[in-house]
Amino acid sequence: MRGLGTRTVVYQQNVAASLGLYNNDYLSVDILHEKGPITAGELSKLTGLATGSVTALIDRLEKNGFVRRENDPNDRRKVIIVPLYENKEEVSNTYHPLHTAMLKLASSYKVEELELITQFLDKASTILDEQIEHLNSTPRK
């Protein structure tokens, strides 16, 4: 699992670089893709970045067409960050070879095996989320 995690991080860094983005910027794009529209404060909590850093990050992502800002209809002091991930052809083109290779890999398994793998990955993701929360709630030395 650790090796897979490391390879995933290195792959992500290479994807970000190929798109001309910093890794934290692209990580934020993926978080927004997964979570949907969220406030800058929520993005700050999810990334662990300071709010000032998140503002600069959002500026860069907006400039490059990865997000747009919308006023929060419930609180005019807040801004909602809306991902535009799916509209980016260069993102689709970058992930296409991985997607194709993963589909080929998945086709080599039986349906029951894929169900078990999916269940494991879902539970592993939950454990990782819990561990991230634990690390974020533990005072730093």
PDB file of C-alpha atoms in Angstrom:
ATOM      1  CA  MET A   1       0.000   0.000   0.000  1.00  0.00           C
ATOM      2  CA  ARG A   2       2.815   2.381   0.860  1.00  0.00           C
ATOM      3  CA  GLY A   3       4.509   1.731  -2.486  1.00  0.00           C
ATOM      4  CA  LEU A   4       1.239   2.295  -4.344  1.00  0.00           C
ATOM      5  CA  GLY A   5       0.718   5.507  -2.391  1.00  0.00           C
ATOM      6  CA  THR A   6       4.195   6.730  -3.297  1.00  0.00           C
ATOM      7  CA  ARG A   7       3.710   5.935  -6.976  1.00  0.00           C
ATOM      8  CA  THR A   8       0.351   7.703  -6.923  1.00  0.00           C
ATOM      9  CA  VAL A   9       1.952  10.837  -5.449  1.00  0.00           C
ATOM     10  CA  VAL A  10       4.778  10.770  -8.016  1.00  0.00           C
ATOM     11  CA  TYR A  11       2.261  10.238 -10.842  1.00  0.00           C
ATOM     12  CA  GLN A  12       0.174  13.142  -9.544  1.00  0.00           C
ATOM     13  CA  GLN A  13       3.246  15.387  -9.433  1.00  0.00           C
ATOM     14  CA  ASN A  14       4.061  14.486 -13.018  1.00  0.00           C
ATOM     15  CA  VAL A  15       0.491  15.157 -14.149  1.00  0.00           C
ATOM     16  CA  ALA A  16       0.595  18.556 -12.431  1.00  0.00           C
ATOM     17  CA  ALA A  17       3.915  19.419 -14.059  1.00  0.00           C
ATOM     18  CA  SER A  18       2.672  18.315 -17.495  1.00  0.00           C
ATOM     19  CA  LEU A  19      -0.250  20.738 -17.067  1.00  0.00           C
ATOM     20  CA  GLY A  20       2.026  23.570 -15.944  1.00  0.00           C
ATOM     21  CA  LEU A  21       0.704  23.536 -12.362  1.00  0.00           C
ATOM     22  CA  TYR A  22       2.231  23.244  -8.932  1.00  0.00           C
ATOM     23  CA  ASN A  23       1.449  19.962  -7.192  1.00  0.00           C
ATOM     24  CA  ASN A  24      -0.602  21.650  -4.417  1.00  0.00           C
ATOM     25  CA  ASP A  25      -2.604  23.450  -7.081  1.00  0.00           C
ATOM     26  CA  TYR A  26      -3.434  20.248  -8.891  1.00  0.00           C
ATOM     27  CA  LEU A  27      -4.121  18.418  -5.644  1.00  0.00           C
ATOM     28  CA  SER A  28      -6.691  21.119  -4.936  1.00  0.00           C
ATOM     29  CA  VAL A  29      -8.223  20.607  -8.388  1.00  0.00           C
ATOM     30  CA  ASP A  30      -8.652  16.911  -7.583  1.00  0.00           C
ATOM     31  CA  ILE A  31     -10.132  17.695  -4.154  1.00  0.00           C
ATOM     32  CA  LEU A  32     -12.619  20.055  -5.783  1.00  0.00           C
ATOM     33  CA  HIS A  33     -13.432  17.436  -8.404  1.00  0.00           C
ATOM     34  CA  GLU A  34     -14.179  14.916  -5.648  1.00  0.00           C
ATOM     35  CA  LYS A  35     -15.982  17.240  -3.201  1.00  0.00           C
ATOM     36  CA  GLY A  36     -17.699  19.584  -5.635  1.00  0.00           C
ATOM     37  CA  PRO A  37     -18.087  23.321  -5.032  1.00  0.00           C
ATOM     38  CA  ILE A  38     -16.771  24.352  -1.598  1.00  0.00           C
ATOM     39  CA  THR A  39     -15.664  27.527   0.138  1.00  0.00           C
ATOM     40  CA  ALA A  40     -12.069  28.677   0.253  1.00  0.00           C
ATOM     41  CA  GLY A  41     -12.084  27.978   4.006  1.00  0.00           C
ATOM     42  CA  GLU A  42     -13.155  24.394   3.413  1.00  0.00           C
ATOM     43  CA  LEU A  43     -10.438  23.999   0.779  1.00  0.00           C
ATOM     44  CA  SER A  44      -7.938  25.378   3.284  1.00  0.00           C
ATOM     45  CA  LYS A  45      -8.958  22.733   5.827  1.00  0.00           C
ATOM     46  CA  LEU A  46      -8.863  19.908   3.283  1.00  0.00           C
ATOM     47  CA  THR A  47      -5.428  20.848   1.939  1.00  0.00           C
ATOM     48  CA  GLY A  48      -3.848  22.007   5.188  1.00  0.00           C
ATOM     49  CA  LEU A  49      -2.831  25.263   3.500  1.00  0.00           C
ATOM     50  CA  ALA A  50      -3.169  28.639   5.195  1.00  0.00           C
ATOM     51  CA  THR A  51      -6.075  30.771   3.977  1.00  0.00           C
ATOM     52  CA  GLY A  52      -3.715  33.295   2.375  1.00  0.00           C
ATOM     53  CA  SER A  53      -2.012  30.508   0.435  1.00  0.00           C
ATOM     54  CA  VAL A  54      -5.395  29.173  -0.657  1.00  0.00           C
ATOM     55  CA  THR A  55      -6.397  32.605  -1.972  1.00  0.00           C
ATOM     56  CA  ALA A  56      -3.260  32.748  -4.128  1.00  0.00           C
ATOM     57  CA  LEU A  57      -3.836  29.141  -5.202  1.00  0.00           C
ATOM     58  CA  ILE A  58      -7.419  29.919  -6.248  1.00  0.00           C
ATOM     59  CA  ASP A  59      -6.179  32.971  -8.172  1.00  0.00           C
ATOM     60  CA  ARG A  60      -3.768  30.740 -10.135  1.00  0.00           C
ATOM     61  CA  LEU A  61      -6.391  28.064 -10.777  1.00  0.00           C
ATOM     62  CA  GLU A  62      -8.948  30.630 -11.897  1.00  0.00           C
ATOM     63  CA  LYS A  63      -6.412  32.266 -14.220  1.00  0.00           C
ATOM     64  CA  ASN A  64      -5.717  28.858 -15.798  1.00  0.00           C
ATOM     65  CA  GLY A  65      -9.409  27.971 -16.154  1.00  0.00           C
ATOM     66  CA  PHE A  66      -9.549  25.171 -13.568  1.00  0.00           C
ATOM     67  CA  VAL A  67     -12.035  26.891 -11.221  1.00  0.00           C
ATOM     68  CA  ARG A  68     -14.374  29.835 -11.017  1.00  0.00           C
ATOM     69  CA  ARG A  69     -15.532  31.836  -8.031  1.00  0.00           C
ATOM     70  CA  GLU A  70     -19.209  32.273  -7.199  1.00  0.00           C
ATOM     71  CA  ASN A  71     -20.782  34.298  -4.429  1.00  0.00           C
ATOM     72  CA  ASP A  72     -22.240  32.178  -1.634  1.00  0.00           C
ATOM     73  CA  PRO A  73     -26.009  32.761  -1.795  1.00  0.00           C
ATOM     74  CA  ASN A  74     -26.283  32.172   1.979  1.00  0.00           C
ATOM     75  CA  ASP A  75     -23.396  34.360   3.143  1.00  0.00           C
ATOM     76  CA  ARG A  76     -22.202  37.273   1.011  1.00  0.00           C
ATOM     77  CA  ARG A  77     -18.841  37.278   2.838  1.00  0.00           C
ATOM     78  CA  LYS A  78     -18.023  33.832   1.444  1.00  0.00           C
ATOM     79  CA  VAL A  79     -17.056  32.710  -2.015  1.00  0.00           C
ATOM     80  CA  ILE A  80     -17.715  29.255  -3.413  1.00  0.00           C
ATOM     81  CA  ILE A  81     -14.977  27.670  -5.507  1.00  0.00           C
ATOM     82  CA  VAL A  82     -16.489  25.749  -8.441  1.00  0.00           C
ATOM     83  CA  PRO A  83     -14.313  23.190 -10.254  1.00  0.00           C
ATOM     84  CA  LEU A  84     -14.146  23.300 -14.044  1.00  0.00           C
ATOM     85  CA  TYR A  85     -12.082  20.121 -14.216  1.00  0.00           C
ATOM     86  CA  GLU A  86     -14.164  18.258 -16.777  1.00  0.00           C
ATOM     87  CA  ASN A  87     -13.996  21.171 -19.209  1.00  0.00           C
ATOM     88  CA  LYS A  88     -10.232  20.878 -19.524  1.00  0.00           C
ATOM     89  CA  GLU A  89      -9.309  18.809 -22.577  1.00  0.00           C
ATOM     90  CA  GLU A  90      -5.645  18.696 -21.582  1.00  0.00           C
ATOM     91  CA  VAL A  91      -6.633  16.983 -18.310  1.00  0.00           C
ATOM     92  CA  SER A  92      -8.649  14.340 -20.154  1.00  0.00           C
ATOM     93  CA  ASN A  93      -5.797  13.804 -22.605  1.00  0.00           C
ATOM     94  CA  THR A  94      -3.296  13.465 -19.771  1.00  0.00           C
ATOM     95  CA  TYR A  95      -5.333  10.839 -17.911  1.00  0.00           C
ATOM     96  CA  HIS A  96      -6.483   8.899 -20.990  1.00  0.00           C
ATOM     97  CA  PRO A  97      -3.486   6.485 -21.135  1.00  0.00           C
ATOM     98  CA  LEU A  98      -3.839   5.685 -17.416  1.00  0.00           C
ATOM     99  CA  HIS A  99      -7.586   5.211 -17.779  1.00  0.00           C
ATOM    100  CA  THR A 100      -7.101   2.841 -20.721  1.00  0.00           C
ATOM    101  CA  ALA A 101      -4.432   0.827 -18.886  1.00  0.00           C
ATOM    102  CA  MET A 102      -6.588   0.570 -15.750  1.00  0.00           C
ATOM    103  CA  LEU A 103      -9.601  -0.606 -17.773  1.00  0.00           C
ATOM    104  CA  LYS A 104      -7.396  -3.275 -19.349  1.00  0.00           C
ATOM    105  CA  LEU A 105      -6.208  -4.341 -15.891  1.00  0.00           C
ATOM    106  CA  ALA A 106      -9.771  -4.404 -14.500  1.00  0.00           C
ATOM    107  CA  SER A 107     -10.950  -6.545 -17.419  1.00  0.00           C
ATOM    108  CA  SER A 108      -8.548  -9.278 -16.299  1.00  0.00           C
ATOM    109  CA  TYR A 109     -10.579  -9.801 -13.090  1.00  0.00           C
ATOM    110  CA  LYS A 110     -13.911 -11.495 -12.492  1.00  0.00           C
ATOM    111  CA  VAL A 111     -16.873  -9.375 -11.365  1.00  0.00           C
ATOM    112  CA  GLU A 112     -16.696 -10.864  -7.840  1.00  0.00           C
ATOM    113  CA  GLU A 113     -12.990 -10.025  -7.618  1.00  0.00           C
ATOM    114  CA  LEU A 114     -13.620  -6.454  -8.731  1.00  0.00           C
ATOM    115  CA  GLU A 115     -16.356  -6.106  -6.109  1.00  0.00           C
ATOM    116  CA  LEU A 116     -13.894  -7.254  -3.424  1.00  0.00           C
ATOM    117  CA  ILE A 117     -11.168  -4.920  -4.712  1.00  0.00           C
ATOM    118  CA  THR A 118     -13.619  -2.012  -4.774  1.00  0.00           C
ATOM    119  CA  GLN A 119     -14.758  -2.787  -1.238  1.00  0.00           C
ATOM    120  CA  PHE A 120     -11.142  -2.900  -0.053  1.00  0.00           C
ATOM    121  CA  LEU A 121     -10.261   0.393  -1.754  1.00  0.00           C
ATOM    122  CA  ASP A 122     -13.355   2.103  -0.304  1.00  0.00           C
ATOM    123  CA  LYS A 123     -12.443   0.928   3.202  1.00  0.00           C
ATOM    124  CA  ALA A 124      -8.784   1.874   2.697  1.00  0.00           C
ATOM    125  CA  SER A 125      -9.882   5.368   1.615  1.00  0.00           C
ATOM    126  CA  THR A 126     -11.992   5.707   4.761  1.00  0.00           C
ATOM    127  CA  ILE A 127      -9.032   4.672   6.913  1.00  0.00           C
ATOM    128  CA  LEU A 128      -6.807   7.200   5.144  1.00  0.00           C
ATOM    129  CA  ASP A 129      -9.397   9.947   5.709  1.00  0.00           C
ATOM    130  CA  GLU A 130      -9.508   9.032   9.403  1.00  0.00           C
ATOM    131  CA  GLN A 131      -5.720   9.083   9.648  1.00  0.00           C
ATOM    132  CA  ILE A 132      -5.538  12.455   7.903  1.00  0.00           C
ATOM    133  CA  GLU A 133      -8.070  13.815  10.406  1.00  0.00           C
ATOM    134  CA  HIS A 134      -6.055  12.334  13.280  1.00  0.00           C
ATOM    135  CA  LEU A 135      -2.816  13.883  12.015  1.00  0.00           C
ATOM    136  CA  ASN A 136      -4.510  17.266  11.538  1.00  0.00           C
ATOM    137  CA  SER A 137      -5.993  17.200  15.031  1.00  0.00           C
ATOM    138  CA  THR A 138      -2.744  16.225  16.766  1.00  0.00           C
ATOM    139  CA  PRO A 139      -0.646  19.213  17.907  1.00  0.00           C
ATOM    140  CA  ARG A 140       2.611  19.543  15.995  1.00  0.00           C
ATOM    141  CA  LYS A 141       5.867  19.388  17.922  1.00  0.00           C
TER     142      LYS A 141
END
